[in-house]
Amino acid sequence: MKPLLREIWRWRQAYLFMAPAVLLVLAIRFYPTLDAIRLSFYDMHLGRPTRFVGLENYVTMLSDQRLITNLRITAIFAASTVVLSFILGFGFALLLWRASRGFTFFRTVLFIPYVIALIVVALMWRWLLDPVQGLLNYLLTSAGFESVLFLARPITAMWSLIIVAVWNLYPFPMVLLLAGLTSIPQELYAAARVDGVGAWQQLTQITLPLLRPTMFITLTMLTLFSLYAVELPLALTSGGPALSTEILGVRLYVEAFQYFNRGYASTIGVLTLAINIVLVVLYGRIFQSKAYY
């Protein structure tokens, strides 16, 4: 213990400068999480006295068929969004990495969807997908096809939501992976070319192995964004039609702010947190099984 205390005292100024940021993170991240775990053990309906119910909310959750449907829909939405955003972002990162001209311009243009407010993204796409006045249906009918009710049918509504989410999210993995690509020593590629190694082998034997830590962070963040998505699905589809796009984040919002059942909403939040932890551990085992740096 004494060596540890001496080390802390040695770096006391650094810890002092870090303290405000650490306290801020604890206040806005850890405290709400711990409070949500506490509230999940209470019955908290608006207009009724709060009472401790132990595991009753969790037992209710196990028999909640609507929640099981929410989990299935969330799995489809999160898996599709994460995979497609990652592939699209990685593709653009490779193109920008290889581009000799217009690097800054195209990077800025491609990053624009990520900096637009989610409510603006939802409203813009609602107009594009509108069955009467939407641009997409105008193009389809002009080409001789029938108009499509993108947001009025369960399947098309889900895929519309996924496509909009991917369009909004892909710049995030693009920037992270581009940073990872630019950090790879170019000498490795020069040596590979001298040895006659092709582009595909350079990608699979140099690029992808050295990007594993960046890919781990990227997939973890994309998963968090997808599982906690609320604003976009709420503004674009409101969970409909017939609850076909009601993912966990939307169900949590509905329980907390429409049914005013904060205890059960907290239970759903704890469930989402547990799913996140399991997935992060899984990603860690896949991408950090070997040390490359």
PDB file of C-alpha atoms in Angstrom:
ATOM      1  CA  MET A   1       0.000   0.000   0.000  1.00  0.00           C
ATOM      2  CA  LYS A   2       2.817   2.414   0.838  1.00  0.00           C
ATOM      3  CA  PRO A   3       4.374   2.316  -2.671  1.00  0.00           C
ATOM      4  CA  LEU A   4       0.900   3.002  -4.088  1.00  0.00           C
ATOM      5  CA  LEU A   5       0.425   6.007  -1.809  1.00  0.00           C
ATOM      6  CA  ARG A   6       3.865   7.319  -2.728  1.00  0.00           C
ATOM      7  CA  GLU A   7       2.996   6.970  -6.426  1.00  0.00           C
ATOM      8  CA  ILE A   8      -0.282   8.839  -5.917  1.00  0.00           C
ATOM      9  CA  TRP A   9       1.520  11.602  -4.008  1.00  0.00           C
ATOM     10  CA  ARG A  10       4.131  11.786  -6.768  1.00  0.00           C
ATOM     11  CA  TRP A  11       1.462  12.392  -9.420  1.00  0.00           C
ATOM     12  CA  ARG A  12      -0.801  14.505  -7.172  1.00  0.00           C
ATOM     13  CA  GLN A  13      -0.836  17.469  -9.540  1.00  0.00           C
ATOM     14  CA  ALA A  14      -1.957  15.294 -12.459  1.00  0.00           C
ATOM     15  CA  TYR A  15      -4.725  13.753 -10.345  1.00  0.00           C
ATOM     16  CA  LEU A  16      -5.763  17.238  -9.229  1.00  0.00           C
ATOM     17  CA  PHE A  17      -6.145  18.413 -12.819  1.00  0.00           C
ATOM     18  CA  MET A  18      -8.074  15.245 -13.702  1.00  0.00           C
ATOM     19  CA  ALA A  19     -10.424  15.519 -10.729  1.00  0.00           C
ATOM     20  CA  PRO A  20     -13.027  17.888 -12.306  1.00  0.00           C
ATOM     21  CA  ALA A  21     -13.396  15.670 -15.378  1.00  0.00           C
ATOM     22  CA  VAL A  22     -13.623  12.524 -13.241  1.00  0.00           C
ATOM     23  CA  LEU A  23     -16.257  14.101 -10.988  1.00  0.00           C
ATOM     24  CA  LEU A  24     -18.248  15.230 -14.035  1.00  0.00           C
ATOM     25  CA  VAL A  25     -18.215  11.727 -15.524  1.00  0.00           C
ATOM     26  CA  LEU A  26     -19.249  10.236 -12.182  1.00  0.00           C
ATOM     27  CA  ALA A  27     -22.094  12.754 -11.879  1.00  0.00           C
ATOM     28  CA  ILE A  28     -23.561  12.351 -15.369  1.00  0.00           C
ATOM     29  CA  ARG A  29     -22.763   8.685 -16.016  1.00  0.00           C
ATOM     30  CA  PHE A  30     -22.291   6.572 -12.925  1.00  0.00           C
ATOM     31  CA  TYR A  31     -24.792   8.210 -10.582  1.00  0.00           C
ATOM     32  CA  PRO A  32     -27.761   7.905 -13.011  1.00  0.00           C
ATOM     33  CA  THR A  33     -26.791   4.281 -13.667  1.00  0.00           C
ATOM     34  CA  LEU A  34     -26.653   3.427  -9.957  1.00  0.00           C
ATOM     35  CA  ASP A  35     -29.897   5.323  -9.349  1.00  0.00           C
ATOM     36  CA  ALA A  36     -31.618   3.419 -12.186  1.00  0.00           C
ATOM     37  CA  ILE A  37     -30.529   0.126 -10.597  1.00  0.00           C
ATOM     38  CA  ARG A  38     -31.986   1.321  -7.265  1.00  0.00           C
ATOM     39  CA  LEU A  39     -35.270   2.444  -8.842  1.00  0.00           C
ATOM     40  CA  SER A  40     -35.701  -0.925 -10.578  1.00  0.00           C
ATOM     41  CA  PHE A  41     -36.545  -2.394  -7.168  1.00  0.00           C
ATOM     42  CA  TYR A  42     -39.395   0.071  -6.590  1.00  0.00           C
ATOM     43  CA  ASP A  43     -42.959   0.477  -7.796  1.00  0.00           C
ATOM     44  CA  MET A  44     -43.010   4.100  -8.956  1.00  0.00           C
ATOM     45  CA  HIS A  45     -46.217   5.077 -10.750  1.00  0.00           C
ATOM     46  CA  LEU A  46     -47.207   8.712 -11.062  1.00  0.00           C
ATOM     47  CA  GLY A  47     -49.890   9.559  -8.481  1.00  0.00           C
ATOM     48  CA  ARG A  48     -49.236   6.471  -6.322  1.00  0.00           C
ATOM     49  CA  PRO A  49     -46.961   6.166  -3.281  1.00  0.00           C
ATOM     50  CA  THR A  50     -43.545   4.720  -4.002  1.00  0.00           C
ATOM     51  CA  ARG A  51     -42.973   1.313  -2.446  1.00  0.00           C
ATOM     52  CA  PHE A  52     -40.176  -1.224  -2.416  1.00  0.00           C
ATOM     53  CA  VAL A  53     -41.128  -4.357  -4.401  1.00  0.00           C
ATOM     54  CA  GLY A  54     -37.808  -6.201  -4.561  1.00  0.00           C
ATOM     55  CA  LEU A  55     -37.508  -8.316  -7.710  1.00  0.00           C
ATOM     56  CA  GLU A  56     -41.153  -7.915  -8.746  1.00  0.00           C
ATOM     57  CA  ASN A  57     -40.289  -5.711 -11.738  1.00  0.00           C
ATOM     58  CA  TYR A  58     -37.784  -8.311 -12.952  1.00  0.00           C
ATOM     59  CA  VAL A  59     -40.358 -11.116 -12.565  1.00  0.00           C
ATOM     60  CA  THR A  60     -42.854  -9.032 -14.522  1.00  0.00           C
ATOM     61  CA  MET A  61     -40.247  -8.479 -17.192  1.00  0.00           C
ATOM     62  CA  LEU A  62     -39.733 -12.238 -17.666  1.00  0.00           C
ATOM     63  CA  SER A  63     -43.415 -12.706 -18.566  1.00  0.00           C
ATOM     64  CA  ASP A  64     -43.740  -9.525 -20.621  1.00  0.00           C
ATOM     65  CA  GLN A  65     -44.423 -10.739 -24.174  1.00  0.00           C
ATOM     66  CA  ARG A  66     -44.206  -7.201 -25.506  1.00  0.00           C
ATOM     67  CA  LEU A  67     -40.707  -6.891 -24.058  1.00  0.00           C
ATOM     68  CA  ILE A  68     -39.681 -10.174 -25.689  1.00  0.00           C
ATOM     69  CA  THR A  69     -40.844  -8.699 -29.014  1.00  0.00           C
ATOM     70  CA  ASN A  70     -38.904  -5.525 -28.179  1.00  0.00           C
ATOM     71  CA  LEU A  71     -35.772  -7.627 -27.629  1.00  0.00           C
ATOM     72  CA  ARG A  72     -36.187  -9.390 -30.963  1.00  0.00           C
ATOM     73  CA  ILE A  73     -36.709  -6.114 -32.797  1.00  0.00           C
ATOM     74  CA  THR A  74     -33.768  -4.530 -30.966  1.00  0.00           C
ATOM     75  CA  ALA A  75     -31.502  -7.432 -31.942  1.00  0.00           C
ATOM     76  CA  ILE A  76     -32.441  -7.016 -35.629  1.00  0.00           C
ATOM     77  CA  PHE A  77     -32.049  -3.240 -35.505  1.00  0.00           C
ATOM     78  CA  ALA A  78     -28.770  -3.234 -33.549  1.00  0.00           C
ATOM     79  CA  ALA A  79     -27.106  -6.042 -35.524  1.00  0.00           C
ATOM     80  CA  SER A  80     -28.071  -4.543 -38.891  1.00  0.00           C
ATOM     81  CA  THR A  81     -27.118  -1.013 -37.895  1.00  0.00           C
ATOM     82  CA  VAL A  82     -23.772  -1.977 -36.367  1.00  0.00           C
ATOM     83  CA  VAL A  83     -22.715  -4.274 -39.233  1.00  0.00           C
ATOM     84  CA  LEU A  84     -23.811  -1.971 -42.064  1.00  0.00           C
ATOM     85  CA  SER A  85     -22.426   1.190 -40.400  1.00  0.00           C
ATOM     86  CA  PHE A  86     -19.120  -0.534 -39.750  1.00  0.00           C
ATOM     87  CA  ILE A  87     -18.775  -1.894 -43.308  1.00  0.00           C
ATOM     88  CA  LEU A  88     -19.762   1.425 -44.894  1.00  0.00           C
ATOM     89  CA  GLY A  89     -17.517   3.420 -42.557  1.00  0.00           C
ATOM     90  CA  PHE A  90     -14.587   1.068 -43.163  1.00  0.00           C
ATOM     91  CA  GLY A  91     -15.074   1.275 -46.916  1.00  0.00           C
ATOM     92  CA  PHE A  92     -15.047   5.069 -46.910  1.00  0.00           C
ATOM     93  CA  ALA A  93     -12.078   5.097 -44.516  1.00  0.00           C
ATOM     94  CA  LEU A  94     -10.089   2.941 -46.949  1.00  0.00           C
ATOM     95  CA  LEU A  95     -11.031   5.180 -49.878  1.00  0.00           C
ATOM     96  CA  LEU A  96     -10.044   8.343 -48.002  1.00  0.00           C
ATOM     97  CA  TRP A  97      -6.849   6.720 -46.768  1.00  0.00           C
ATOM     98  CA  ARG A  98      -5.838   5.901 -50.335  1.00  0.00           C
ATOM     99  CA  ALA A  99      -7.043   9.209 -51.789  1.00  0.00           C
ATOM    100  CA  SER A 100      -4.258  11.586 -52.771  1.00  0.00           C
ATOM    101  CA  ARG A 101      -6.544  14.507 -53.638  1.00  0.00           C
ATOM    102  CA  GLY A 102      -9.602  16.010 -51.976  1.00  0.00           C
ATOM    103  CA  PHE A 103      -8.939  14.173 -48.700  1.00  0.00           C
ATOM    104  CA  THR A 104     -10.096  16.997 -46.421  1.00  0.00           C
ATOM    105  CA  PHE A 105     -13.049  17.978 -48.620  1.00  0.00           C
ATOM    106  CA  PHE A 106     -14.517  14.490 -48.951  1.00  0.00           C
ATOM    107  CA  ARG A 107     -13.848  13.677 -45.286  1.00  0.00           C
ATOM    108  CA  THR A 108     -15.832  16.767 -44.310  1.00  0.00           C
ATOM    109  CA  VAL A 109     -18.686  15.995 -46.712  1.00  0.00           C
ATOM    110  CA  LEU A 110     -18.915  12.364 -45.604  1.00  0.00           C
ATOM    111  CA  PHE A 111     -18.920  13.379 -41.939  1.00  0.00           C
ATOM    112  CA  ILE A 112     -21.899  15.754 -42.305  1.00  0.00           C
ATOM    113  CA  PRO A 113     -24.663  13.163 -41.562  1.00  0.00           C
ATOM    114  CA  TYR A 114     -23.175  12.514 -38.107  1.00  0.00           C
ATOM    115  CA  VAL A 115     -23.235  16.167 -37.004  1.00  0.00           C
ATOM    116  CA  ILE A 116     -26.855  16.785 -37.976  1.00  0.00           C
ATOM    117  CA  ALA A 117     -29.216  16.721 -35.002  1.00  0.00           C
ATOM    118  CA  LEU A 118     -31.178  13.462 -34.801  1.00  0.00           C
ATOM    119  CA  ILE A 119     -34.528  15.223 -34.789  1.00  0.00           C
ATOM    120  CA  VAL A 120     -33.549  17.026 -38.008  1.00  0.00           C
ATOM    121  CA  VAL A 121     -32.419  13.719 -39.530  1.00  0.00           C
ATOM    122  CA  ALA A 122     -35.766  12.130 -38.635  1.00  0.00           C
ATOM    123  CA  LEU A 123     -37.831  15.013 -40.027  1.00  0.00           C
ATOM    124  CA  MET A 124     -35.785  15.153 -43.211  1.00  0.00           C
ATOM    125  CA  TRP A 125     -36.169  11.422 -43.837  1.00  0.00           C
ATOM    126  CA  ARG A 126     -39.893  11.506 -42.972  1.00  0.00           C
ATOM    127  CA  TRP A 127     -40.278  13.970 -45.809  1.00  0.00           C
ATOM    128  CA  LEU A 128     -38.123  11.886 -48.184  1.00  0.00           C
ATOM    129  CA  LEU A 129     -40.140   8.746 -47.350  1.00  0.00           C
ATOM    130  CA  ASP A 130     -43.557  10.380 -47.429  1.00  0.00           C
ATOM    131  CA  PRO A 131     -45.954   8.346 -49.645  1.00  0.00           C
ATOM    132  CA  VAL A 132     -47.500  11.438 -51.264  1.00  0.00           C
ATOM    133  CA  GLN A 133     -44.980  14.276 -51.200  1.00  0.00           C
ATOM    134  CA  GLY A 134     -41.750  12.331 -50.624  1.00  0.00           C
ATOM    135  CA  LEU A 135     -38.842  12.567 -53.046  1.00  0.00           C
ATOM    136  CA  LEU A 136     -38.216   8.801 -53.103  1.00  0.00           C
ATOM    137  CA  ASN A 137     -41.786   7.967 -54.085  1.00  0.00           C
ATOM    138  CA  TYR A 138     -41.699  10.746 -56.680  1.00  0.00           C
ATOM    139  CA  LEU A 139     -38.627   9.124 -58.262  1.00  0.00           C
ATOM    140  CA  LEU A 140     -40.224   5.652 -58.084  1.00  0.00           C
ATOM    141  CA  THR A 141     -43.490   6.735 -59.692  1.00  0.00           C
ATOM    142  CA  SER A 142     -41.612   8.764 -62.310  1.00  0.00           C
ATOM    143  CA  ALA A 143     -39.718   5.597 -63.241  1.00  0.00           C
ATOM    144  CA  GLY A 144     -42.980   3.655 -63.608  1.00  0.00           C
ATOM    145  CA  PHE A 145     -43.007   1.892 -60.233  1.00  0.00           C
ATOM    146  CA  GLU A 146     -45.781   1.973 -57.640  1.00  0.00           C
ATOM    147  CA  SER A 147     -45.583   4.223 -54.624  1.00  0.00           C
ATOM    148  CA  VAL A 148     -44.208   2.518 -51.491  1.00  0.00           C
ATOM    149  CA  LEU A 149     -45.596   3.079 -47.981  1.00  0.00           C
ATOM    150  CA  PHE A 150     -42.164   3.080 -46.373  1.00  0.00           C
ATOM    151  CA  LEU A 151     -43.257   3.901 -42.822  1.00  0.00           C
ATOM    152  CA  ALA A 152     -46.721   2.323 -42.871  1.00  0.00           C
ATOM    153  CA  ARG A 153     -45.751  -1.364 -43.150  1.00  0.00           C
ATOM    154  CA  PRO A 154     -43.754  -3.279 -40.521  1.00  0.00           C
ATOM    155  CA  ILE A 155     -40.983  -4.592 -42.790  1.00  0.00           C
ATOM    156  CA  THR A 156     -40.432  -1.415 -44.796  1.00  0.00           C
ATOM    157  CA  ALA A 157     -40.658   0.688 -41.623  1.00  0.00           C
ATOM    158  CA  MET A 158     -37.944  -1.388 -39.922  1.00  0.00           C
ATOM    159  CA  TRP A 159     -35.628  -1.252 -42.934  1.00  0.00           C
ATOM    160  CA  SER A 160     -36.291   2.449 -43.371  1.00  0.00           C
ATOM    161  CA  LEU A 161     -35.304   2.986 -39.742  1.00  0.00           C
ATOM    162  CA  ILE A 162     -32.154   0.875 -40.189  1.00  0.00           C
ATOM    163  CA  ILE A 163     -31.120   2.719 -43.373  1.00  0.00           C
ATOM    164  CA  VAL A 164     -31.618   6.118 -41.761  1.00  0.00           C
ATOM    165  CA  ALA A 165     -29.669   5.024 -38.666  1.00  0.00           C
ATOM    166  CA  VAL A 166     -26.823   3.698 -40.847  1.00  0.00           C
ATOM    167  CA  TRP A 167     -26.791   6.929 -42.870  1.00  0.00           C
ATOM    168  CA  ASN A 168     -26.475   8.877 -39.639  1.00  0.00           C
ATOM    169  CA  LEU A 169     -23.916   6.596 -37.952  1.00  0.00           C
ATOM    170  CA  TYR A 170     -21.436   5.519 -40.653  1.00  0.00           C
ATOM    171  CA  PRO A 171     -19.249   8.690 -40.336  1.00  0.00           C
ATOM    172  CA  PHE A 172     -18.387   7.707 -36.763  1.00  0.00           C
ATOM    173  CA  PRO A 173     -16.614   4.406 -37.640  1.00  0.00           C
ATOM    174  CA  MET A 174     -15.194   6.109 -40.731  1.00  0.00           C
ATOM    175  CA  VAL A 175     -13.327   8.699 -38.669  1.00  0.00           C
ATOM    176  CA  LEU A 176     -12.128   6.228 -36.022  1.00  0.00           C
ATOM    177  CA  LEU A 177     -10.932   3.671 -38.557  1.00  0.00           C
ATOM    178  CA  LEU A 178      -9.318   6.373 -40.695  1.00  0.00           C
ATOM    179  CA  ALA A 179      -7.343   7.478 -37.646  1.00  0.00           C
ATOM    180  CA  GLY A 180      -6.330   3.862 -37.078  1.00  0.00           C
ATOM    181  CA  LEU A 181      -5.282   3.431 -40.712  1.00  0.00           C
ATOM    182  CA  THR A 182      -3.116   6.559 -40.722  1.00  0.00           C
ATOM    183  CA  SER A 183      -1.300   5.297 -37.617  1.00  0.00           C
ATOM    184  CA  ILE A 184      -0.095   2.107 -39.349  1.00  0.00           C
ATOM    185  CA  PRO A 185       3.573   2.474 -40.381  1.00  0.00           C
ATOM    186  CA  GLN A 186       3.853   2.794 -44.152  1.00  0.00           C
ATOM    187  CA  GLU A 187       7.128   0.876 -44.045  1.00  0.00           C
ATOM    188  CA  LEU A 188       5.123  -2.320 -43.543  1.00  0.00           C
ATOM    189  CA  TYR A 189       3.286  -1.821 -46.834  1.00  0.00           C
ATOM    190  CA  ALA A 190       6.484  -0.821 -48.635  1.00  0.00           C
ATOM    191  CA  ALA A 191       8.175  -4.015 -47.420  1.00  0.00           C
ATOM    192  CA  ALA A 192       5.126  -6.062 -48.417  1.00  0.00           C
ATOM    193  CA  ARG A 193       5.122  -4.619 -51.933  1.00  0.00           C
ATOM    194  CA  VAL A 194       8.834  -5.405 -52.276  1.00  0.00           C
ATOM    195  CA  ASP A 195       8.030  -9.021 -51.319  1.00  0.00           C
ATOM    196  CA  GLY A 196       5.294  -9.131 -53.961  1.00  0.00           C
ATOM    197  CA  VAL A 197       2.361  -9.185 -51.503  1.00  0.00           C
ATOM    198  CA  GLY A 198      -0.917  -8.218 -53.208  1.00  0.00           C
ATOM    199  CA  ALA A 199      -3.485  -5.663 -52.066  1.00  0.00           C
ATOM    200  CA  TRP A 200      -5.857  -8.277 -50.595  1.00  0.00           C
ATOM    201  CA  GLN A 201      -3.066  -9.917 -48.578  1.00  0.00           C
ATOM    202  CA  GLN A 202      -1.930  -6.501 -47.338  1.00  0.00           C
ATOM    203  CA  LEU A 203      -5.474  -5.871 -46.156  1.00  0.00           C
ATOM    204  CA  THR A 204      -5.911  -9.203 -44.386  1.00  0.00           C
ATOM    205  CA  GLN A 205      -2.368  -9.643 -43.048  1.00  0.00           C
ATOM    206  CA  ILE A 206      -1.360  -6.080 -42.183  1.00  0.00           C
ATOM    207  CA  THR A 207      -4.317  -3.694 -42.075  1.00  0.00           C
ATOM    208  CA  LEU A 208      -6.963  -5.757 -40.308  1.00  0.00           C
ATOM    209  CA  PRO A 209      -4.663  -7.240 -37.605  1.00  0.00           C
ATOM    210  CA  LEU A 210      -3.240  -3.804 -36.743  1.00  0.00           C
ATOM    211  CA  LEU A 211      -6.727  -2.288 -36.656  1.00  0.00           C
ATOM    212  CA  ARG A 212      -8.086  -4.751 -34.095  1.00  0.00           C
ATOM    213  CA  PRO A 213      -7.923  -2.346 -31.096  1.00  0.00           C
ATOM    214  CA  THR A 214      -9.605   0.406 -33.139  1.00  0.00           C
ATOM    215  CA  MET A 215     -12.226  -2.025 -34.408  1.00  0.00           C
ATOM    216  CA  PHE A 216     -12.958  -3.079 -30.825  1.00  0.00           C
ATOM    217  CA  ILE A 217     -13.589   0.521 -29.743  1.00  0.00           C
ATOM    218  CA  THR A 218     -15.589   1.261 -32.899  1.00  0.00           C
ATOM    219  CA  LEU A 219     -17.904  -1.741 -32.577  1.00  0.00           C
ATOM    220  CA  THR A 220     -18.375  -1.122 -28.866  1.00  0.00           C
ATOM    221  CA  MET A 221     -19.455   2.482 -29.449  1.00  0.00           C
ATOM    222  CA  LEU A 222     -21.701   1.552 -32.387  1.00  0.00           C
ATOM    223  CA  THR A 223     -23.402  -1.083 -30.235  1.00  0.00           C
ATOM    224  CA  LEU A 224     -23.973   1.433 -27.449  1.00  0.00           C
ATOM    225  CA  PHE A 225     -25.457   3.929 -29.923  1.00  0.00           C
ATOM    226  CA  SER A 226     -27.766   1.293 -31.409  1.00  0.00           C
ATOM    227  CA  LEU A 227     -29.011  -0.188 -28.152  1.00  0.00           C
ATOM    228  CA  TYR A 228     -29.654   3.213 -26.571  1.00  0.00           C
ATOM    229  CA  ALA A 229     -31.239   4.758 -29.683  1.00  0.00           C
ATOM    230  CA  VAL A 230     -34.363   6.691 -28.716  1.00  0.00           C
ATOM    231  CA  GLU A 231     -34.622  10.019 -30.541  1.00  0.00           C
ATOM    232  CA  LEU A 232     -34.369   8.709 -34.092  1.00  0.00           C
ATOM    233  CA  PRO A 233     -36.893   5.807 -33.877  1.00  0.00           C
ATOM    234  CA  LEU A 234     -39.214   7.907 -31.733  1.00  0.00           C
ATOM    235  CA  ALA A 235     -39.252  10.813 -34.200  1.00  0.00           C
ATOM    236  CA  LEU A 236     -39.229   8.681 -37.363  1.00  0.00           C
ATOM    237  CA  THR A 237     -41.695   5.875 -36.598  1.00  0.00           C
ATOM    238  CA  SER A 238     -42.767   6.332 -32.945  1.00  0.00           C
ATOM    239  CA  GLY A 239     -42.319   2.575 -32.536  1.00  0.00           C
ATOM    240  CA  GLY A 240     -44.937   1.772 -35.177  1.00  0.00           C
ATOM    241  CA  PRO A 241     -46.647   0.542 -37.167  1.00  0.00           C
ATOM    242  CA  ALA A 242     -48.129  -2.000 -34.718  1.00  0.00           C
ATOM    243  CA  LEU A 243     -45.023  -1.716 -32.462  1.00  0.00           C
ATOM    244  CA  SER A 244     -42.875  -3.192 -35.267  1.00  0.00           C
ATOM    245  CA  THR A 245     -40.049  -0.674 -34.620  1.00  0.00           C
ATOM    246  CA  GLU A 246     -40.411  -0.399 -30.846  1.00  0.00           C
ATOM    247  CA  ILE A 247     -36.844  -1.132 -29.770  1.00  0.00           C
ATOM    248  CA  LEU A 248     -35.765  -1.195 -26.116  1.00  0.00           C
ATOM    249  CA  GLY A 249     -34.932   2.519 -25.990  1.00  0.00           C
ATOM    250  CA  VAL A 250     -38.385   3.456 -27.249  1.00  0.00           C
ATOM    251  CA  ARG A 251     -40.094   1.022 -24.841  1.00  0.00           C
ATOM    252  CA  LEU A 252     -38.112   2.537 -21.965  1.00  0.00           C
ATOM    253  CA  TYR A 253     -39.248   6.021 -23.029  1.00  0.00           C
ATOM    254  CA  VAL A 254     -42.875   4.893 -23.304  1.00  0.00           C
ATOM    255  CA  GLU A 255     -42.842   3.296 -19.840  1.00  0.00           C
ATOM    256  CA  ALA A 256     -41.164   6.315 -18.234  1.00  0.00           C
ATOM    257  CA  PHE A 257     -42.886   9.251 -19.945  1.00  0.00           C
ATOM    258  CA  GLN A 258     -46.191   7.929 -21.294  1.00  0.00           C
ATOM    259  CA  TYR A 259     -47.161   5.319 -18.693  1.00  0.00           C
ATOM    260  CA  PHE A 260     -45.168   7.126 -15.940  1.00  0.00           C
ATOM    261  CA  ASN A 261     -43.960   3.757 -14.632  1.00  0.00           C
ATOM    262  CA  ARG A 262     -40.426   4.752 -13.654  1.00  0.00           C
ATOM    263  CA  GLY A 263     -39.704   1.553 -11.739  1.00  0.00           C
ATOM    264  CA  TYR A 264     -40.358  -0.723 -14.715  1.00  0.00           C
ATOM    265  CA  ALA A 265     -38.612   1.711 -17.065  1.00  0.00           C
ATOM    266  CA  SER A 266     -35.529   1.497 -14.823  1.00  0.00           C
ATOM    267  CA  THR A 267     -35.725  -2.301 -15.010  1.00  0.00           C
ATOM    268  CA  ILE A 268     -35.632  -2.102 -18.817  1.00  0.00           C
ATOM    269  CA  GLY A 269     -32.659   0.253 -18.514  1.00  0.00           C
ATOM    270  CA  VAL A 270     -30.832  -2.262 -16.320  1.00  0.00           C
ATOM    271  CA  LEU A 271     -31.596  -5.006 -18.857  1.00  0.00           C
ATOM    272  CA  THR A 272     -30.127  -2.838 -21.645  1.00  0.00           C
ATOM    273  CA  LEU A 273     -27.043  -2.188 -19.522  1.00  0.00           C
ATOM    274  CA  ALA A 274     -26.583  -5.936 -18.926  1.00  0.00           C
ATOM    275  CA  ILE A 275     -26.854  -6.645 -22.674  1.00  0.00           C
ATOM    276  CA  ASN A 276     -24.260  -3.952 -23.334  1.00  0.00           C
ATOM    277  CA  ILE A 277     -21.843  -5.417 -20.795  1.00  0.00           C
ATOM    278  CA  VAL A 278     -22.186  -8.913 -22.283  1.00  0.00           C
ATOM    279  CA  LEU A 279     -21.558  -7.625 -25.806  1.00  0.00           C
ATOM    280  CA  VAL A 280     -18.538  -5.540 -24.747  1.00  0.00           C
ATOM    281  CA  VAL A 281     -17.011  -8.564 -23.013  1.00  0.00           C
ATOM    282  CA  LEU A 282     -17.669 -10.609 -26.161  1.00  0.00           C
ATOM    283  CA  TYR A 283     -16.023  -7.976 -28.358  1.00  0.00           C
ATOM    284  CA  GLY A 284     -13.069  -7.900 -25.959  1.00  0.00           C
ATOM    285  CA  ARG A 285     -12.561 -11.633 -26.303  1.00  0.00           C
ATOM    286  CA  ILE A 286     -12.765 -11.450 -30.100  1.00  0.00           C
ATOM    287  CA  PHE A 287     -10.641  -8.381 -30.792  1.00  0.00           C
ATOM    288  CA  GLN A 288      -8.194  -8.280 -27.905  1.00  0.00           C
ATOM    289  CA  SER A 289      -7.187 -11.915 -27.702  1.00  0.00           C
ATOM    290  CA  LYS A 290      -3.788 -10.967 -29.121  1.00  0.00           C
ATOM    291  CA  ALA A 291      -1.591  -7.931 -28.522  1.00  0.00           C
ATOM    292  CA  TYR A 292      -0.361  -6.296 -31.717  1.00  0.00           C
ATOM    293  CA  TYR A 293       1.102  -3.107 -30.326  1.00  0.00           C
TER     294      TYR A 293
END
